[in-house]
JSON list of C-alpha atoms in Angstrom, two decimals:
[
{"chain": "T", "resi": 22, "resn": "UNK", "atom": "CA", "xyz": [20.25, -5.82, 10.58]},
{"chain": "T", "resi": 23, "resn": "UNK", "atom": "CA", "xyz": [21.34, -7.87, 7.40]},
{"chain": "T", "resi": 24, "resn": "UNK", "atom": "CA", "xyz": [23.77, -5.87, 5.26]},
{"chain": "T", "resi": 25, "resn": "UNK", "atom": "CA", "xyz": [25.02, -6.21, 1.76]},
{"chain": "T", "resi": 26, "resn": "UNK", "atom": "CA", "xyz": [28.14, -4.35, 0.96]},
{"chain": "T", "resi": 27, "resn": "UNK", "atom": "CA", "xyz": [28.44, -3.54, -2.79]},
{"chain": "T", "resi": 28, "resn": "UNK", "atom": "CA", "xyz": [31.89, -2.30, -4.34]},
{"chain": "T", "resi": 29, "resn": "UNK", "atom": "CA", "xyz": [32.87, -0.23, -6.15]},
{"chain": "T", "resi": 30, "resn": "UNK", "atom": "CA", "xyz": [30.20, 2.44, -5.75]},
{"chain": "T", "resi": 31, "resn": "UNK", "atom": "CA", "xyz": [31.15, 3.87, -9.18]},
{"chain": "T", "resi": 32, "resn": "UNK", "atom": "CA", "xyz": [33.69, 3.07, -11.95]},
{"chain": "T", "resi": 33, "resn": "UNK", "atom": "CA", "xyz": [34.68, 4.48, -15.29]},
{"chain": "T", "resi": 34, "resn": "UNK", "atom": "CA", "xyz": [36.21, 2.15, -17.87]},
{"chain": "T", "resi": 35, "resn": "UNK", "atom": "CA", "xyz": [37.18, 2.07, -21.49]},
{"chain": "T", "resi": 36, "resn": "UNK", "atom": "CA", "xyz": [35.39, 0.40, -24.08]},
{"chain": "T", "resi": 37, "resn": "UNK", "atom": "CA", "xyz": [36.56, -3.41, -24.48]},
{"chain": "T", "resi": 38, "resn": "UNK", "atom": "CA", "xyz": [37.80, -3.75, -20.93]},
{"chain": "T", "resi": 39, "resn": "UNK", "atom": "CA", "xyz": [36.04, -5.87, -18.22]},
{"chain": "T", "resi": 40, "resn": "UNK", "atom": "CA", "xyz": [34.86, -4.59, -14.78]},
{"chain": "T", "resi": 41, "resn": "UNK", "atom": "CA", "xyz": [33.78, -6.71, -11.76]},
{"chain": "T", "resi": 42, "resn": "UNK", "atom": "CA", "xyz": [31.53, -5.73, -9.26]},
{"chain": "T", "resi": 43, "resn": "UNK", "atom": "CA", "xyz": [31.24, -7.18, -5.77]},
{"chain": "T", "resi": 44, "resn": "UNK", "atom": "CA", "xyz": [28.43, -7.74, -3.29]},
{"chain": "T", "resi": 45, "resn": "UNK", "atom": "CA", "xyz": [29.14, -9.32, 0.19]},
{"chain": "T", "resi": 46, "resn": "UNK", "atom": "CA", "xyz": [26.70, -10.17, 2.68]},
{"chain": "T", "resi": 47, "resn": "UNK", "atom": "CA", "xyz": [28.32, -8.97, 5.88]},
{"chain": "T", "resi": 48, "resn": "UNK", "atom": "CA", "xyz": [26.20, -10.40, 8.74]},
{"chain": "T", "resi": 49, "resn": "UNK", "atom": "CA", "xyz": [24.47, -13.36, 7.16]},
{"chain": "T", "resi": 50, "resn": "UNK", "atom": "CA", "xyz": [25.02, -16.07, 4.68]},
{"chain": "T", "resi": 51, "resn": "UNK", "atom": "CA", "xyz": [23.39, -15.52, 1.20]},
{"chain": "T", "resi": 52, "resn": "UNK", "atom": "CA", "xyz": [23.00, -18.71, -0.83]},
{"chain": "T", "resi": 53, "resn": "UNK", "atom": "CA", "xyz": [21.27, -16.44, -3.32]},
{"chain": "T", "resi": 54, "resn": "UNK", "atom": "CA", "xyz": [21.62, -13.25, -4.80]},
{"chain": "T", "resi": 55, "resn": "UNK", "atom": "CA", "xyz": [19.92, -11.26, -7.28]},
{"chain": "T", "resi": 56, "resn": "UNK", "atom": "CA", "xyz": [21.62, -8.69, -9.72]},
{"chain": "T", "resi": 57, "resn": "UNK", "atom": "CA", "xyz": [19.54, -6.02, -11.12]},
{"chain": "T", "resi": 58, "resn": "UNK", "atom": "CA", "xyz": [20.16, -3.17, -13.66]},
{"chain": "T", "resi": 59, "resn": "UNK", "atom": "CA", "xyz": [18.44, 0.08, -13.39]},
{"chain": "T", "resi": 60, "resn": "UNK", "atom": "CA", "xyz": [18.40, 2.54, -16.37]},
{"chain": "T", "resi": 61, "resn": "UNK", "atom": "CA", "xyz": [17.77, 6.42, -15.62]},
{"chain": "T", "resi": 62, "resn": "UNK", "atom": "CA", "xyz": [14.34, 7.29, -14.13]},
{"chain": "T", "resi": 63, "resn": "UNK", "atom": "CA", "xyz": [13.30, 3.57, -14.48]},
{"chain": "T", "resi": 64, "resn": "UNK", "atom": "CA", "xyz": [12.69, 0.75, -12.24]},
{"chain": "T", "resi": 65, "resn": "UNK", "atom": "CA", "xyz": [14.83, -2.16, -11.56]},
{"chain": "T", "resi": 66, "resn": "UNK", "atom": "CA", "xyz": [15.28, -5.11, -14.27]},
{"chain": "T", "resi": 67, "resn": "UNK", "atom": "CA", "xyz": [16.38, -8.21, -12.81]},
{"chain": "T", "resi": 68, "resn": "UNK", "atom": "CA", "xyz": [19.31, -9.61, -14.79]},
{"chain": "T", "resi": 69, "resn": "UNK", "atom": "CA", "xyz": [20.24, -12.95, -12.99]},
{"chain": "T", "resi": 70, "resn": "UNK", "atom": "CA", "xyz": [20.04, -15.07, -10.07]},
{"chain": "T", "resi": 71, "resn": "UNK", "atom": "CA", "xyz": [23.25, -16.35, -8.53]},
{"chain": "T", "resi": 72, "resn": "UNK", "atom": "CA", "xyz": [23.36, -19.38, -6.22]},
{"chain": "T", "resi": 73, "resn": "UNK", "atom": "CA", "xyz": [26.29, -20.42, -4.29]},
{"chain": "T", "resi": 74, "resn": "UNK", "atom": "CA", "xyz": [28.03, -23.47, -5.65]},
{"chain": "T", "resi": 75, "resn": "UNK", "atom": "CA", "xyz": [25.93, -23.59, -8.97]},
{"chain": "T", "resi": 76, "resn": "UNK", "atom": "CA", "xyz": [25.52, -21.77, -12.14]},
{"chain": "T", "resi": 77, "resn": "UNK", "atom": "CA", "xyz": [23.70, -18.54, -12.20]},
{"chain": "T", "resi": 78, "resn": "UNK", "atom": "CA", "xyz": [20.17, -18.41, -13.81]},
{"chain": "T", "resi": 79, "resn": "UNK", "atom": "CA", "xyz": [19.82, -15.54, -16.30]},
{"chain": "T", "resi": 80, "resn": "UNK", "atom": "CA", "xyz": [16.63, -13.67, -17.30]},
{"chain": "T", "resi": 81, "resn": "UNK", "atom": "CA", "xyz": [15.70, -13.81, -20.83]},
{"chain": "T", "resi": 82, "resn": "UNK", "atom": "CA", "xyz": [17.37, -11.40, -22.87]},
{"chain": "T", "resi": 83, "resn": "UNK", "atom": "CA", "xyz": [20.55, -11.06, -20.66]},
{"chain": "T", "resi": 84, "resn": "UNK", "atom": "CA", "xyz": [23.53, -12.31, -22.43]},
{"chain": "T", "resi": 85, "resn": "UNK", "atom": "CA", "xyz": [25.47, -14.75, -20.18]},
{"chain": "T", "resi": 86, "resn": "UNK", "atom": "CA", "xyz": [28.88, -14.50, -21.83]},
{"chain": "T", "resi": 87, "resn": "UNK", "atom": "CA", "xyz": [28.69, -10.48, -21.33]},
{"chain": "T", "resi": 88, "resn": "UNK", "atom": "CA", "xyz": [27.42, -10.57, -17.77]},
{"chain": "T", "resi": 89, "resn": "UNK", "atom": "CA", "xyz": [29.46, -13.18, -15.68]},
{"chain": "T", "resi": 90, "resn": "UNK", "atom": "CA", "xyz": [28.35, -14.30, -12.45]},
{"chain": "T", "resi": 91, "resn": "UNK", "atom": "CA", "xyz": [29.95, -16.12, -9.97]},
{"chain": "T", "resi": 92, "resn": "UNK", "atom": "CA", "xyz": [28.75, -16.95, -6.38]},
{"chain": "T", "resi": 93, "resn": "UNK", "atom": "CA", "xyz": [32.09, -18.27, -4.90]},
{"chain": "T", "resi": 94, "resn": "UNK", "atom": "CA", "xyz": [30.97, -18.43, -1.15]},
{"chain": "T", "resi": 95, "resn": "UNK", "atom": "CA", "xyz": [28.16, -17.88, 0.96]},
{"chain": "T", "resi": 96, "resn": "UNK", "atom": "CA", "xyz": [28.96, -14.15, 1.56]},
{"chain": "T", "resi": 97, "resn": "UNK", "atom": "CA", "xyz": [30.28, -13.22, -1.87]},
{"chain": "T", "resi": 98, "resn": "UNK", "atom": "CA", "xyz": [28.77, -12.87, -5.46]},
{"chain": "T", "resi": 99, "resn": "UNK", "atom": "CA", "xyz": [30.42, -11.07, -8.37]},
{"chain": "T", "resi": 100, "resn": "UNK", "atom": "CA", "xyz": [29.11, -9.71, -11.61]},
{"chain": "T", "resi": 101, "resn": "UNK", "atom": "CA", "xyz": [31.75, -9.02, -14.13]},
{"chain": "T", "resi": 102, "resn": "UNK", "atom": "CA", "xyz": [30.83, -6.85, -17.38]},
{"chain": "T", "resi": 103, "resn": "UNK", "atom": "CA", "xyz": [33.14, -8.35, -20.13]},
{"chain": "T", "resi": 104, "resn": "UNK", "atom": "CA", "xyz": [34.22, -6.33, -23.09]},
{"chain": "T", "resi": 105, "resn": "UNK", "atom": "CA", "xyz": [32.26, -3.37, -21.93]},
{"chain": "T", "resi": 106, "resn": "UNK", "atom": "CA", "xyz": [30.55, -1.14, -24.41]},
{"chain": "T", "resi": 107, "resn": "UNK", "atom": "CA", "xyz": [28.87, 2.30, -23.89]},
{"chain": "T", "resi": 108, "resn": "UNK", "atom": "CA", "xyz": [25.68, 0.62, -23.90]},
{"chain": "T", "resi": 109, "resn": "UNK", "atom": "CA", "xyz": [26.50, -1.40, -20.85]},
{"chain": "T", "resi": 110, "resn": "UNK", "atom": "CA", "xyz": [26.78, 1.99, -18.80]},
{"chain": "T", "resi": 111, "resn": "UNK", "atom": "CA", "xyz": [24.00, 1.64, -16.06]},
{"chain": "T", "resi": 112, "resn": "UNK", "atom": "CA", "xyz": [23.28, 1.30, -12.42]},
{"chain": "T", "resi": 113, "resn": "UNK", "atom": "CA", "xyz": [23.89, -2.13, -11.18]},
{"chain": "T", "resi": 114, "resn": "UNK", "atom": "CA", "xyz": [22.35, -3.37, -7.89]},
{"chain": "T", "resi": 115, "resn": "UNK", "atom": "CA", "xyz": [22.49, -6.57, -5.91]},
{"chain": "T", "resi": 116, "resn": "UNK", "atom": "CA", "xyz": [20.21, -7.91, -3.56]},
{"chain": "T", "resi": 117, "resn": "UNK", "atom": "CA", "xyz": [20.05, -10.97, -1.12]},
{"chain": "T", "resi": 118, "resn": "UNK", "atom": "CA", "xyz": [17.04, -12.27, 0.83]},
{"chain": "T", "resi": 119, "resn": "UNK", "atom": "CA", "xyz": [17.45, -11.86, 4.68]},
{"chain": "T", "resi": 120, "resn": "UNK", "atom": "CA", "xyz": [17.43, -15.14, 6.61]},
{"chain": "T", "resi": 121, "resn": "UNK", "atom": "CA", "xyz": [14.37, -16.30, 8.44]},
{"chain": "T", "resi": 122, "resn": "UNK", "atom": "CA", "xyz": [10.82, -17.07, 7.43]},
{"chain": "T", "resi": 123, "resn": "UNK", "atom": "CA", "xyz": [9.06, -14.21, 6.02]},
{"chain": "T", "resi": 124, "resn": "UNK", "atom": "CA", "xyz": [11.96, -11.93, 5.86]},
{"chain": "T", "resi": 125, "resn": "UNK", "atom": "CA", "xyz": [12.42, -9.41, 3.20]},
{"chain": "T", "resi": 126, "resn": "UNK", "atom": "CA", "xyz": [15.25, -8.48, 0.93]},
{"chain": "T", "resi": 127, "resn": "UNK", "atom": "CA", "xyz": [18.19, -6.17, 1.41]},
{"chain": "T", "resi": 128, "resn": "UNK", "atom": "CA", "xyz": [20.02, -4.28, -1.24]},
{"chain": "T", "resi": 129, "resn": "UNK", "atom": "CA", "xyz": [23.56, -3.14, -1.88]},
{"chain": "T", "resi": 130, "resn": "UNK", "atom": "CA", "xyz": [24.39, 0.54, -2.38]},
{"chain": "T", "resi": 131, "resn": "UNK", "atom": "CA", "xyz": [24.62, 0.10, -6.30]},
{"chain": "T", "resi": 132, "resn": "UNK", "atom": "CA", "xyz": [27.33, 0.49, -8.67]},
{"chain": "T", "resi": 133, "resn": "UNK", "atom": "CA", "xyz": [27.42, 3.46, -11.40]},
{"chain": "T", "resi": 134, "resn": "UNK", "atom": "CA", "xyz": [29.21, 2.06, -14.43]},
{"chain": "T", "resi": 135, "resn": "UNK", "atom": "CA", "xyz": [30.31, 4.44, -17.09]},
{"chain": "T", "resi": 136, "resn": "UNK", "atom": "CA", "xyz": [32.04, 2.98, -20.17]},
{"chain": "T", "resi": 137, "resn": "UNK", "atom": "CA", "xyz": [33.85, 5.55, -22.28]},
{"chain": "L", "resi": 3, "resn": "UNK", "atom": "CA", "xyz": [2.21, -12.99, -15.42]},
{"chain": "L", "resi": 4, "resn": "UNK", "atom": "CA", "xyz": [2.56, -10.75, -12.29]},
{"chain": "L", "resi": 5, "resn": "UNK", "atom": "CA", "xyz": [2.67, -7.00, -13.13]},
{"chain": "L", "resi": 6, "resn": "UNK", "atom": "CA", "xyz": [2.99, -4.21, -10.50]},
{"chain": "L", "resi": 7, "resn": "UNK", "atom": "CA", "xyz": [1.74, -0.67, -10.98]},
{"chain": "L", "resi": 8, "resn": "UNK", "atom": "CA", "xyz": [2.34, 2.50, -8.92]},
{"chain": "L", "resi": 9, "resn": "UNK", "atom": "CA", "xyz": [0.38, 5.57, -8.92]},
{"chain": "L", "resi": 10, "resn": "UNK", "atom": "CA", "xyz": [1.21, 8.47, -9.41]},
{"chain": "L", "resi": 11, "resn": "UNK", "atom": "CA", "xyz": [4.44, 8.41, -11.16]},
{"chain": "L", "resi": 12, "resn": "UNK", "atom": "CA", "xyz": [5.54, 11.81, -9.27]},
{"chain": "L", "resi": 13, "resn": "UNK", "atom": "CA", "xyz": [4.25, 13.75, -6.66]},
{"chain": "L", "resi": 14, "resn": "UNK", "atom": "CA", "xyz": [5.01, 17.14, -5.43]},
{"chain": "L", "resi": 15, "resn": "UNK", "atom": "CA", "xyz": [3.75, 18.36, -1.84]},
{"chain": "L", "resi": 16, "resn": "UNK", "atom": "CA", "xyz": [4.36, 21.26, 0.54]},
{"chain": "L", "resi": 17, "resn": "UNK", "atom": "CA", "xyz": [6.01, 20.10, 3.90]},
{"chain": "L", "resi": 18, "resn": "UNK", "atom": "CA", "xyz": [3.74, 18.79, 6.61]},
{"chain": "L", "resi": 19, "resn": "UNK", "atom": "CA", "xyz": [1.04, 17.14, 4.17]},
{"chain": "L", "resi": 20, "resn": "UNK", "atom": "CA", "xyz": [0.00, 13.54, 4.73]},
{"chain": "L", "resi": 21, "resn": "UNK", "atom": "CA", "xyz": [0.14, 11.75, 1.74]},
{"chain": "L", "resi": 22, "resn": "UNK", "atom": "CA", "xyz": [-0.77, 8.19, 0.16]},
{"chain": "L", "resi": 23, "resn": "UNK", "atom": "CA", "xyz": [1.29, 6.26, -2.54]},
{"chain": "L", "resi": 24, "resn": "UNK", "atom": "CA", "xyz": [-0.62, 3.51, -4.32]},
{"chain": "L", "resi": 25, "resn": "UNK", "atom": "CA", "xyz": [0.63, 0.12, -5.53]},
{"chain": "L", "resi": 26, "resn": "UNK", "atom": "CA", "xyz": [-1.43, -2.53, -7.29]},
{"chain": "L", "resi": 27, "resn": "UNK", "atom": "CA", "xyz": [-0.56, -5.86, -8.60]},
{"chain": "L", "resi": 28, "resn": "UNK", "atom": "CA", "xyz": [-2.34, -8.32, -10.83]},
{"chain": "L", "resi": 29, "resn": "UNK", "atom": "CA", "xyz": [-1.79, -11.66, -9.10]},
{"chain": "L", "resi": 30, "resn": "UNK", "atom": "CA", "xyz": [-2.93, -12.11, -5.48]},
{"chain": "L", "resi": 31, "resn": "UNK", "atom": "CA", "xyz": [-0.78, -15.13, -5.07]},
{"chain": "L", "resi": 32, "resn": "UNK", "atom": "CA", "xyz": [2.05, -13.32, -3.11]},
{"chain": "L", "resi": 33, "resn": "UNK", "atom": "CA", "xyz": [4.30, -14.17, -0.57]},
{"chain": "L", "resi": 34, "resn": "UNK", "atom": "CA", "xyz": [4.79, -10.76, 0.74]},
{"chain": "L", "resi": 35, "resn": "UNK", "atom": "CA", "xyz": [5.20, -7.11, -0.43]},
{"chain": "L", "resi": 36, "resn": "UNK", "atom": "CA", "xyz": [8.07, -4.63, 0.35]},
{"chain": "L", "resi": 37, "resn": "UNK", "atom": "CA", "xyz": [8.09, -1.02, 0.25]},
{"chain": "L", "resi": 38, "resn": "UNK", "atom": "CA", "xyz": [11.55, 0.60, -0.55]},
{"chain": "L", "resi": 39, "resn": "UNK", "atom": "CA", "xyz": [13.09, 4.12, -0.67]},
{"chain": "L", "resi": 40, "resn": "UNK", "atom": "CA", "xyz": [15.71, 5.06, -3.24]},
{"chain": "L", "resi": 41, "resn": "UNK", "atom": "CA", "xyz": [17.77, 8.41, -3.24]},
{"chain": "L", "resi": 42, "resn": "UNK", "atom": "CA", "xyz": [19.32, 9.52, -6.32]},
{"chain": "L", "resi": 43, "resn": "UNK", "atom": "CA", "xyz": [22.34, 7.32, -7.43]},
{"chain": "L", "resi": 44, "resn": "UNK", "atom": "CA", "xyz": [21.80, 5.15, -4.34]},
{"chain": "L", "resi": 45, "resn": "UNK", "atom": "CA", "xyz": [20.73, 1.71, -3.59]},
{"chain": "L", "resi": 46, "resn": "UNK", "atom": "CA", "xyz": [17.47, 0.80, -2.01]},
{"chain": "L", "resi": 47, "resn": "UNK", "atom": "CA", "xyz": [16.45, 1.12, 1.51]},
{"chain": "L", "resi": 48, "resn": "UNK", "atom": "CA", "xyz": [13.86, -1.24, 2.90]},
{"chain": "L", "resi": 49, "resn": "UNK", "atom": "CA", "xyz": [10.95, 0.74, 4.65]},
{"chain": "L", "resi": 50, "resn": "UNK", "atom": "CA", "xyz": [8.26, -1.90, 5.40]},
{"chain": "L", "resi": 51, "resn": "UNK", "atom": "CA", "xyz": [7.53, -5.60, 4.85]},
{"chain": "L", "resi": 52, "resn": "UNK", "atom": "CA", "xyz": [3.91, -6.99, 4.74]},
{"chain": "L", "resi": 53, "resn": "UNK", "atom": "CA", "xyz": [3.54, -10.55, 4.84]},
{"chain": "L", "resi": 54, "resn": "UNK", "atom": "CA", "xyz": [0.61, -11.89, 2.85]},
{"chain": "L", "resi": 55, "resn": "UNK", "atom": "CA", "xyz": [-1.23, -12.78, 5.99]},
{"chain": "L", "resi": 56, "resn": "UNK", "atom": "CA", "xyz": [-1.02, -9.37, 7.45]},
{"chain": "L", "resi": 57, "resn": "UNK", "atom": "CA", "xyz": [-3.11, -6.13, 6.76]},
{"chain": "L", "resi": 58, "resn": "UNK", "atom": "CA", "xyz": [-0.50, -3.29, 7.67]},
{"chain": "L", "resi": 59, "resn": "UNK", "atom": "CA", "xyz": [2.73, -2.43, 8.95]},
{"chain": "L", "resi": 60, "resn": "UNK", "atom": "CA", "xyz": [3.61, 0.74, 10.78]},
{"chain": "L", "resi": 61, "resn": "UNK", "atom": "CA", "xyz": [7.21, 2.40, 11.20]},
{"chain": "L", "resi": 62, "resn": "UNK", "atom": "CA", "xyz": [7.36, 5.79, 12.60]},
{"chain": "L", "resi": 63, "resn": "UNK", "atom": "CA", "xyz": [5.43, 8.14, 10.42]},
{"chain": "L", "resi": 64, "resn": "UNK", "atom": "CA", "xyz": [5.07, 5.40, 7.80]},
{"chain": "L", "resi": 65, "resn": "UNK", "atom": "CA", "xyz": [2.13, 2.96, 7.37]},
{"chain": "L", "resi": 66, "resn": "UNK", "atom": "CA", "xyz": [1.73, 0.40, 4.82]},
{"chain": "L", "resi": 67, "resn": "UNK", "atom": "CA", "xyz": [-1.37, -1.50, 4.08]},
{"chain": "L", "resi": 68, "resn": "UNK", "atom": "CA", "xyz": [-2.16, -4.73, 2.02]},
{"chain": "L", "resi": 69, "resn": "UNK", "atom": "CA", "xyz": [-5.42, -5.86, 0.65]},
{"chain": "L", "resi": 70, "resn": "UNK", "atom": "CA", "xyz": [-4.37, -8.98, -1.10]},
{"chain": "L", "resi": 71, "resn": "UNK", "atom": "CA", "xyz": [-7.56, -10.07, -2.58]},
{"chain": "L", "resi": 72, "resn": "UNK", "atom": "CA", "xyz": [-8.17, -6.66, -4.48]},
{"chain": "L", "resi": 73, "resn": "UNK", "atom": "CA", "xyz": [-4.21, -6.43, -5.21]},
{"chain": "L", "resi": 74, "resn": "UNK", "atom": "CA", "xyz": [-3.40, -3.32, -3.69]},
{"chain": "L", "resi": 75, "resn": "UNK", "atom": "CA", "xyz": [-1.15, -1.74, -1.23]},
{"chain": "L", "resi": 76, "resn": "UNK", "atom": "CA", "xyz": [-0.78, 2.02, 0.13]},
{"chain": "L", "resi": 77, "resn": "UNK", "atom": "CA", "xyz": [2.11, 3.59, 1.71]},
{"chain": "L", "resi": 78, "resn": "UNK", "atom": "CA", "xyz": [0.80, 6.38, 3.82]},
{"chain": "L", "resi": 79, "resn": "UNK", "atom": "CA", "xyz": [3.49, 8.99, 5.04]},
{"chain": "L", "resi": 80, "resn": "UNK", "atom": "CA", "xyz": [2.22, 11.40, 7.91]},
{"chain": "L", "resi": 81, "resn": "UNK", "atom": "CA", "xyz": [3.65, 14.88, 8.32]},
{"chain": "L", "resi": 82, "resn": "UNK", "atom": "CA", "xyz": [5.67, 14.94, 5.29]},
{"chain": "L", "resi": 83, "resn": "UNK", "atom": "CA", "xyz": [9.30, 16.55, 5.29]},
{"chain": "L", "resi": 84, "resn": "UNK", "atom": "CA", "xyz": [11.86, 17.57, 2.77]},
{"chain": "L", "resi": 85, "resn": "UNK", "atom": "CA", "xyz": [14.07, 14.75, 3.89]},
{"chain": "L", "resi": 86, "resn": "UNK", "atom": "CA", "xyz": [11.20, 12.38, 2.59]},
{"chain": "L", "resi": 87, "resn": "UNK", "atom": "CA", "xyz": [11.98, 13.46, -0.95]},
{"chain": "L", "resi": 88, "resn": "UNK", "atom": "CA", "xyz": [12.98, 10.27, -2.80]},
{"chain": "L", "resi": 89, "resn": "UNK", "atom": "CA", "xyz": [11.62, 7.48, -5.10]},
{"chain": "L", "resi": 90, "resn": "UNK", "atom": "CA", "xyz": [9.39, 4.96, -3.56]},
{"chain": "L", "resi": 91, "resn": "UNK", "atom": "CA", "xyz": [9.37, 1.62, -4.98]},
{"chain": "L", "resi": 92, "resn": "UNK", "atom": "CA", "xyz": [6.81, -1.25, -4.22]},
{"chain": "L", "resi": 93, "resn": "UNK", "atom": "CA", "xyz": [7.90, -4.90, -4.96]},
{"chain": "L", "resi": 94, "resn": "UNK", "atom": "CA", "xyz": [5.88, -8.10, -4.52]},
{"chain": "L", "resi": 95, "resn": "UNK", "atom": "CA", "xyz": [7.28, -11.56, -3.94]},
{"chain": "L", "resi": 96, "resn": "UNK", "atom": "CA", "xyz": [5.11, -14.02, -5.91]},
{"chain": "L", "resi": 97, "resn": "UNK", "atom": "CA", "xyz": [4.37, -17.19, -3.94]},
{"chain": "L", "resi": 98, "resn": "UNK", "atom": "CA", "xyz": [5.89, -19.55, -6.31]},
{"chain": "L", "resi": 99, "resn": "UNK", "atom": "CA", "xyz": [9.50, -17.48, -6.65]},
{"chain": "L", "resi": 100, "resn": "UNK", "atom": "CA", "xyz": [12.05, -15.67, -4.71]},
{"chain": "L", "resi": 101, "resn": "UNK", "atom": "CA", "xyz": [12.15, -12.98, -7.44]},
{"chain": "L", "resi": 102, "resn": "UNK", "atom": "CA", "xyz": [10.80, -9.75, -6.58]},
{"chain": "L", "resi": 103, "resn": "UNK", "atom": "CA", "xyz": [8.59, -7.91, -9.08]},
{"chain": "L", "resi": 104, "resn": "UNK", "atom": "CA", "xyz": [9.04, -4.06, -8.97]},
{"chain": "L", "resi": 105, "resn": "UNK", "atom": "CA", "xyz": [6.76, -1.37, -9.74]},
{"chain": "L", "resi": 106, "resn": "UNK", "atom": "CA", "xyz": [7.89, 1.79, -11.71]},
{"chain": "L", "resi": 107, "resn": "UNK", "atom": "CA", "xyz": [8.16, 3.72, -8.48]},
{"chain": "L", "resi": 108, "resn": "UNK", "atom": "CA", "xyz": [6.72, 7.21, -7.28]},
{"chain": "L", "resi": 109, "resn": "UNK", "atom": "CA", "xyz": [9.04, 10.10, -7.19]},
{"chain": "L", "resi": 110, "resn": "UNK", "atom": "CA", "xyz": [8.21, 12.15, -4.24]},
{"chain": "L", "resi": 111, "resn": "UNK", "atom": "CA", "xyz": [9.25, 15.94, -3.73]},
{"chain": "L", "resi": 112, "resn": "UNK", "atom": "CA", "xyz": [8.47, 17.56, -0.39]},
{"chain": "L", "resi": 113, "resn": "UNK", "atom": "CA", "xyz": [8.90, 21.20, -0.55]},
{"chain": "L", "resi": 114, "resn": "UNK", "atom": "CA", "xyz": [9.84, 23.20, 2.45]}
]
């Protein structure tokens, strides 16, 4: 089945540094990927939609300059948290629609970001 | 604006019980509905996907139903096991967008 590989699974960084999270579709082409943020004991909050070859679309309230999204190829999308602060600590998950009519969505395994 | 609600927020049952998780949505104009499982600190695993034209889907001990007109879906888990303990998320895909709208989830604990 369709698999999305997400790396790293966890990362600890110092305040002010940047962190890059990668999501790769392993056995299918993902022209679109969705990036979510999840706070403890809460559901997923959609941050942005990345589209291969074009600019990402951000949800209201999400800072474009802080959360840089790049969709460089049909199999790779990246999320860079720039100048990270402790309040950016969260669980980030990517998702891609499976190919084919009526197919659902497959999710990455998530990245736990801790900013100290 | 589509809103998805899951009831109950948490559920604790003894092993072997059959149980039902509920999901409701406010706008019936959906493309499909998907049930996911999330273990602590992990990503989402797709359990069942129901197209808007379908009434139910089954996979092993899991059965999901969809009543689009009333805006409801249920996930039925038969003969629950401790390994079923997780958070179950319901998500709808509206007809006019590729974005998923998630419920808050039901956290299930199955006690041995």
